[in-house]
CSV table of C-alpha atoms in Angstrom, one decimal:
chain,number,residue,atom,x,y,z
A,23,MET,CA,220.7,241.1,107.7
A,24,LEU,CA,221.0,239.3,104.4
A,25,VAL,CA,222.5,242.4,102.7
A,26,LEU,CA,225.0,242.9,105.5
A,27,LEU,CA,225.9,239.2,105.4
A,28,VAL,CA,226.6,239.4,101.7
A,29,VAL,CA,228.6,242.7,102.0
A,30,PHE,CA,230.8,241.5,104.9
A,31,TRP,CA,230.9,237.8,103.9
A,32,SER,CA,234.6,237.8,103.5
A,33,VAL,CA,234.9,238.9,107.1
A,34,VAL,CA,232.2,236.8,108.8
A,35,TRP,CA,232.2,233.6,106.8
A,36,PRO,CA,234.6,231.8,109.2
A,37,TYR,CA,232.3,232.6,112.1
A,38,VAL,CA,229.2,231.5,110.2
A,39,THR,CA,230.9,228.3,109.1
A,40,GLY,CA,232.0,227.7,112.6
A,41,ALA,CA,228.5,228.3,114.0
A,42,VAL,CA,227.0,225.9,111.4
A,43,LEU,CA,229.6,223.2,112.1
A,44,LEU,CA,229.1,223.6,115.9
A,45,GLY,CA,225.4,223.4,115.5
A,46,GLY,CA,225.8,220.2,113.4
A,47,VAL,CA,228.1,218.6,116.0
A,48,VAL,CA,225.6,219.5,118.8
A,49,ALA,CA,222.7,218.1,116.8
A,50,ALA,CA,224.6,214.9,116.0
A,51,GLY,CA,225.7,214.5,119.6
A,52,TRP,CA,222.1,214.9,120.8
A,53,TRP,CA,220.8,212.4,118.2
A,54,LEU,CA,223.5,209.8,119.2
A,55,TRP,CA,222.7,210.3,122.9
A,56,ARG,CA,219.0,209.9,122.3
A,57,THR,CA,219.5,206.8,120.2
A,58,ASP,CA,221.8,205.3,122.8
A,59,ARG,CA,219.2,205.9,125.5
A,60,LEU,CA,216.5,204.2,123.4
A,61,VAL,CA,218.7,201.2,122.5
A,62,ARG,CA,219.7,200.8,126.1
A,63,GLY,CA,216.1,201.0,127.3
A,64,ARG,CA,215.0,198.4,124.7
A,65,ASP,CA,217.9,196.1,125.6
A,66,ARG,CA,217.0,196.4,129.3
A,67,LEU,CA,213.4,195.5,128.7
A,68,TRP,CA,214.4,192.6,126.5
A,69,ARG,CA,216.8,191.3,129.1
A,70,GLN,CA,214.1,191.6,131.8
A,71,GLU,CA,211.6,189.7,129.6
A,72,GLU,CA,214.1,187.0,128.8
A,73,ALA,CA,215.0,186.7,132.5
A,74,VAL,CA,211.3,186.2,133.3
A,75,LYS,CA,211.0,183.5,130.5
A,76,ALA,CA,214.2,181.8,131.7
A,77,GLY,CA,213.1,181.7,135.3
A,78,HIS,CA,209.5,180.6,134.5
A,79,ARG,CA,208.5,177.2,135.7
A,80,THR,CA,205.0,175.8,136.1
A,81,LEU,CA,204.0,175.0,139.7
A,82,ALA,CA,203.8,171.4,138.7
A,83,GLU,CA,207.5,171.6,137.7
A,84,VAL,CA,208.4,173.3,141.0
A,85,ASP,CA,206.6,170.6,142.9
A,86,ALA,CA,208.9,168.0,141.2
A,87,MET,CA,212.0,169.9,142.3
A,88,THR,CA,214.3,168.8,145.1
A,89,GLY,CA,214.7,171.1,148.1
A,90,THR,CA,218.0,172.4,146.8
A,91,GLU,CA,216.6,173.0,143.3
A,92,PHE,CA,213.8,175.0,144.8
A,93,GLU,CA,216.2,177.1,146.8
A,94,ASP,CA,218.2,177.8,143.6
A,95,LEU,CA,215.0,178.8,141.9
A,96,VAL,CA,214.1,181.3,144.6
A,97,ALA,CA,217.7,182.7,144.5
A,98,SER,CA,217.4,183.1,140.7
A,99,LEU,CA,214.1,184.9,141.0
A,100,CYS,CA,215.7,187.3,143.5
A,101,ARG,CA,218.5,188.1,141.1
A,102,ARG,CA,216.0,188.6,138.3
A,103,ASP,CA,214.3,191.3,140.5
A,104,GLY,CA,217.6,193.2,141.0
A,105,CYS,CA,218.6,191.8,144.3
A,106,THR,CA,222.4,191.7,145.0
A,107,GLU,CA,224.8,189.6,147.0
A,108,VAL,CA,222.3,186.7,146.6
A,109,ARG,CA,223.6,183.3,147.7
A,110,ARG,CA,222.2,180.0,148.8
A,111,VAL,CA,223.2,179.0,152.3
A,112,GLY,CA,220.8,176.1,152.9
A,113,GLY,CA,222.1,172.9,154.4
A,114,ALA,CA,222.6,171.1,157.6
A,115,ASN,CA,224.0,174.2,159.4
A,116,ASP,CA,222.0,176.9,157.7
A,117,ASN,CA,220.9,178.6,160.9
A,118,GLY,CA,217.3,178.7,159.7
A,119,ALA,CA,218.1,180.4,156.3
A,120,ASP,CA,218.2,179.0,152.8
A,121,VAL,CA,219.0,182.2,150.8
A,122,VAL,CA,220.4,185.5,151.9
A,123,GLY,CA,221.1,188.7,149.9
A,124,ARG,CA,220.1,192.4,149.5
A,125,LEU,CA,217.0,193.9,148.1
A,126,PRO,CA,217.3,196.4,145.3
A,127,ASP,CA,216.8,199.2,147.9
A,128,GLY,CA,219.9,197.9,149.8
A,129,ARG,CA,218.1,196.3,152.7
A,130,SER,CA,219.4,192.9,153.7
A,131,MET,CA,217.1,189.9,153.6
A,132,VAL,CA,217.0,186.3,154.8
A,133,ILE,CA,214.8,183.7,153.1
A,134,GLN,CA,213.5,180.3,154.2
A,135,CYS,CA,212.3,178.0,151.4
A,136,LYS,CA,210.0,175.1,151.9
A,137,ARG,CA,209.1,172.9,149.0
A,138,TYR,CA,206.2,170.9,150.5
A,139,ALA,CA,203.4,169.0,148.9
A,140,PRO,CA,200.4,171.3,148.3
A,141,ASN,CA,198.3,169.4,150.8
A,142,ASN,CA,200.7,170.4,153.6
A,143,THR,CA,200.4,173.5,155.8
A,144,ILE,CA,203.1,175.7,157.2
A,145,ALA,CA,202.9,175.8,161.0
A,146,SER,CA,203.8,178.8,163.2
A,147,ARG,CA,206.9,177.1,164.6
A,148,GLU,CA,208.6,177.2,161.1
A,149,LEU,CA,208.1,181.0,161.0
A,150,ARG,CA,209.6,181.3,164.5
A,151,ASP,CA,212.7,179.5,163.2
A,152,LEU,CA,212.9,182.1,160.4
A,153,LEU,CA,212.5,184.9,162.9
A,154,GLY,CA,215.5,183.5,164.8
A,155,ALA,CA,217.4,183.4,161.5
A,156,LYS,CA,216.6,187.1,160.9
A,157,VAL,CA,218.1,188.0,164.2
A,158,HIS,CA,221.1,185.7,163.6
A,159,PHE,CA,221.9,187.2,160.2
A,160,GLY,CA,221.0,190.8,161.3
A,161,ALA,CA,218.6,191.0,158.3
A,162,ASP,CA,216.2,193.8,157.7
A,163,LEU,CA,213.5,191.5,156.1
A,164,ALA,CA,212.6,187.9,156.6
A,165,VAL,CA,210.8,186.1,153.7
A,166,PHE,CA,209.2,182.6,153.9
A,167,VAL,CA,208.6,181.1,150.4
A,168,THR,CA,206.6,177.9,150.1
A,169,THR,CA,204.8,175.7,147.5
A,170,THR,CA,201.9,175.3,149.9
A,171,ARG,CA,199.8,177.5,152.2
A,172,PHE,CA,200.1,178.9,155.7
A,173,SER,CA,197.9,178.0,158.6
A,174,ARG,CA,195.8,180.8,160.0
A,175,PRO,CA,198.0,181.1,163.1
A,176,SER,CA,201.2,181.1,161.0
A,177,GLU,CA,199.7,183.7,158.7
A,178,LYS,CA,198.8,185.9,161.7
A,179,PHE,CA,202.3,185.4,163.2
A,180,ALA,CA,203.9,186.5,159.9
A,181,LEU,CA,201.9,189.7,159.8
A,182,GLN,CA,202.6,190.5,163.5
A,183,HIS,CA,206.4,190.1,163.0
A,184,GLY,CA,206.8,191.7,159.6
A,185,ILE,CA,207.6,188.4,157.8
A,186,LEU,CA,206.8,188.4,154.1
A,187,ALA,CA,204.8,185.2,153.7
A,188,VAL,CA,204.9,183.9,150.0
A,189,HIS,CA,202.4,181.1,149.7
A,190,ARG,CA,201.7,179.0,146.7
A,191,ASP,CA,199.5,181.5,144.8
A,192,HIS,CA,201.9,184.4,145.4
A,193,LEU,CA,204.8,182.1,144.3
A,194,GLY,CA,203.0,181.7,141.1
A,195,LEU,CA,202.7,185.5,140.7
A,196,TRP,CA,206.4,185.9,141.5
A,197,ASN,CA,207.4,183.2,139.1
A,198,ASN,CA,205.4,184.8,136.3
A,199,GLY,CA,207.1,188.2,136.6
A,200,ALA,CA,205.8,190.0,139.6
A,201,SER,CA,208.6,191.5,141.7
A,202,LEU,CA,209.4,190.3,145.2
A,203,LEU,CA,208.9,193.7,146.6
A,204,SER,CA,205.4,194.0,145.0
A,205,LEU,CA,204.4,190.9,147.0
A,206,GLY,CA,204.7,192.9,150.1
A,207,ASP,CA,201.6,194.9,149.1
A,208,VAL,CA,199.5,191.7,149.2
A,209,ASN,CA,201.2,190.0,152.2
A,210,GLY,CA,198.7,188.0,154.3
A,211,GLN,CA,196.1,188.0,151.4
A,212,GLY,CA,195.2,185.5,148.7
A,213,GLN,CA,194.5,182.4,150.8
A,214,GLY,CA,190.8,183.0,150.5
A,215,ASP,CA,187.7,182.4,152.5
A,216,SER,CA,186.2,179.1,153.7
A,217,ARG,CA,185.0,178.3,150.1
A,218,HIS,CA,188.5,178.8,148.7
A,219,ARG,CA,189.9,176.5,151.4
A,220,ALA,CA,187.3,173.9,150.6
A,221,ARG,CA,188.3,174.0,146.9
A,222,TRP,CA,192.0,173.8,147.9
A,223,LYS,CA,191.3,170.7,150.0
A,224,GLN,CA,189.3,169.2,147.1
A,225,ALA,CA,192.2,169.9,144.6
A,226,TYR,CA,195.1,168.8,146.8
A,227,GLY,CA,193.5,166.2,149.0
A,228,LYS,CA,193.5,168.0,152.4
């Protein structure tokens, strides 16, 4: 091959040169594509980490928020998790909803936000109001987010009717970077047994 290449070099050199140049262009293009993918991946990870840091609040800071500020925080956490069309609708005529939007998978959601003192408890009637809001807005998922805990009947009601009940401990997880959808895997859990409830009452006075 080498001898033939030398003998016929005057004939084949344009083809060899073209093949080398083409190979170089392909290699350079692949390297640029791979580098772009790596840079974009790092940038996406950095932006996600920064979004978590920006949205992070201690629960003590959340307790000091107004109701409107709490609704804004919940909306910002939804956007951080990739939810779209997120808007706050809370107010005098909110029809039982404070935040509406779409989950990353495209399903519509309606959220009720209750920034109560930790020694309060969410009653079943408040979840019934959210269920009505779900029907009113034609939402696929209803979410109830609170800074306190759910009563046993309200927790049972949420599970029976497919409501995602985000109590104080789950709010802390969400605020610290867990996604909203991941909370569905632990829905109805985390409020503990009788000893946990006793410690809760000791800590928050009820």
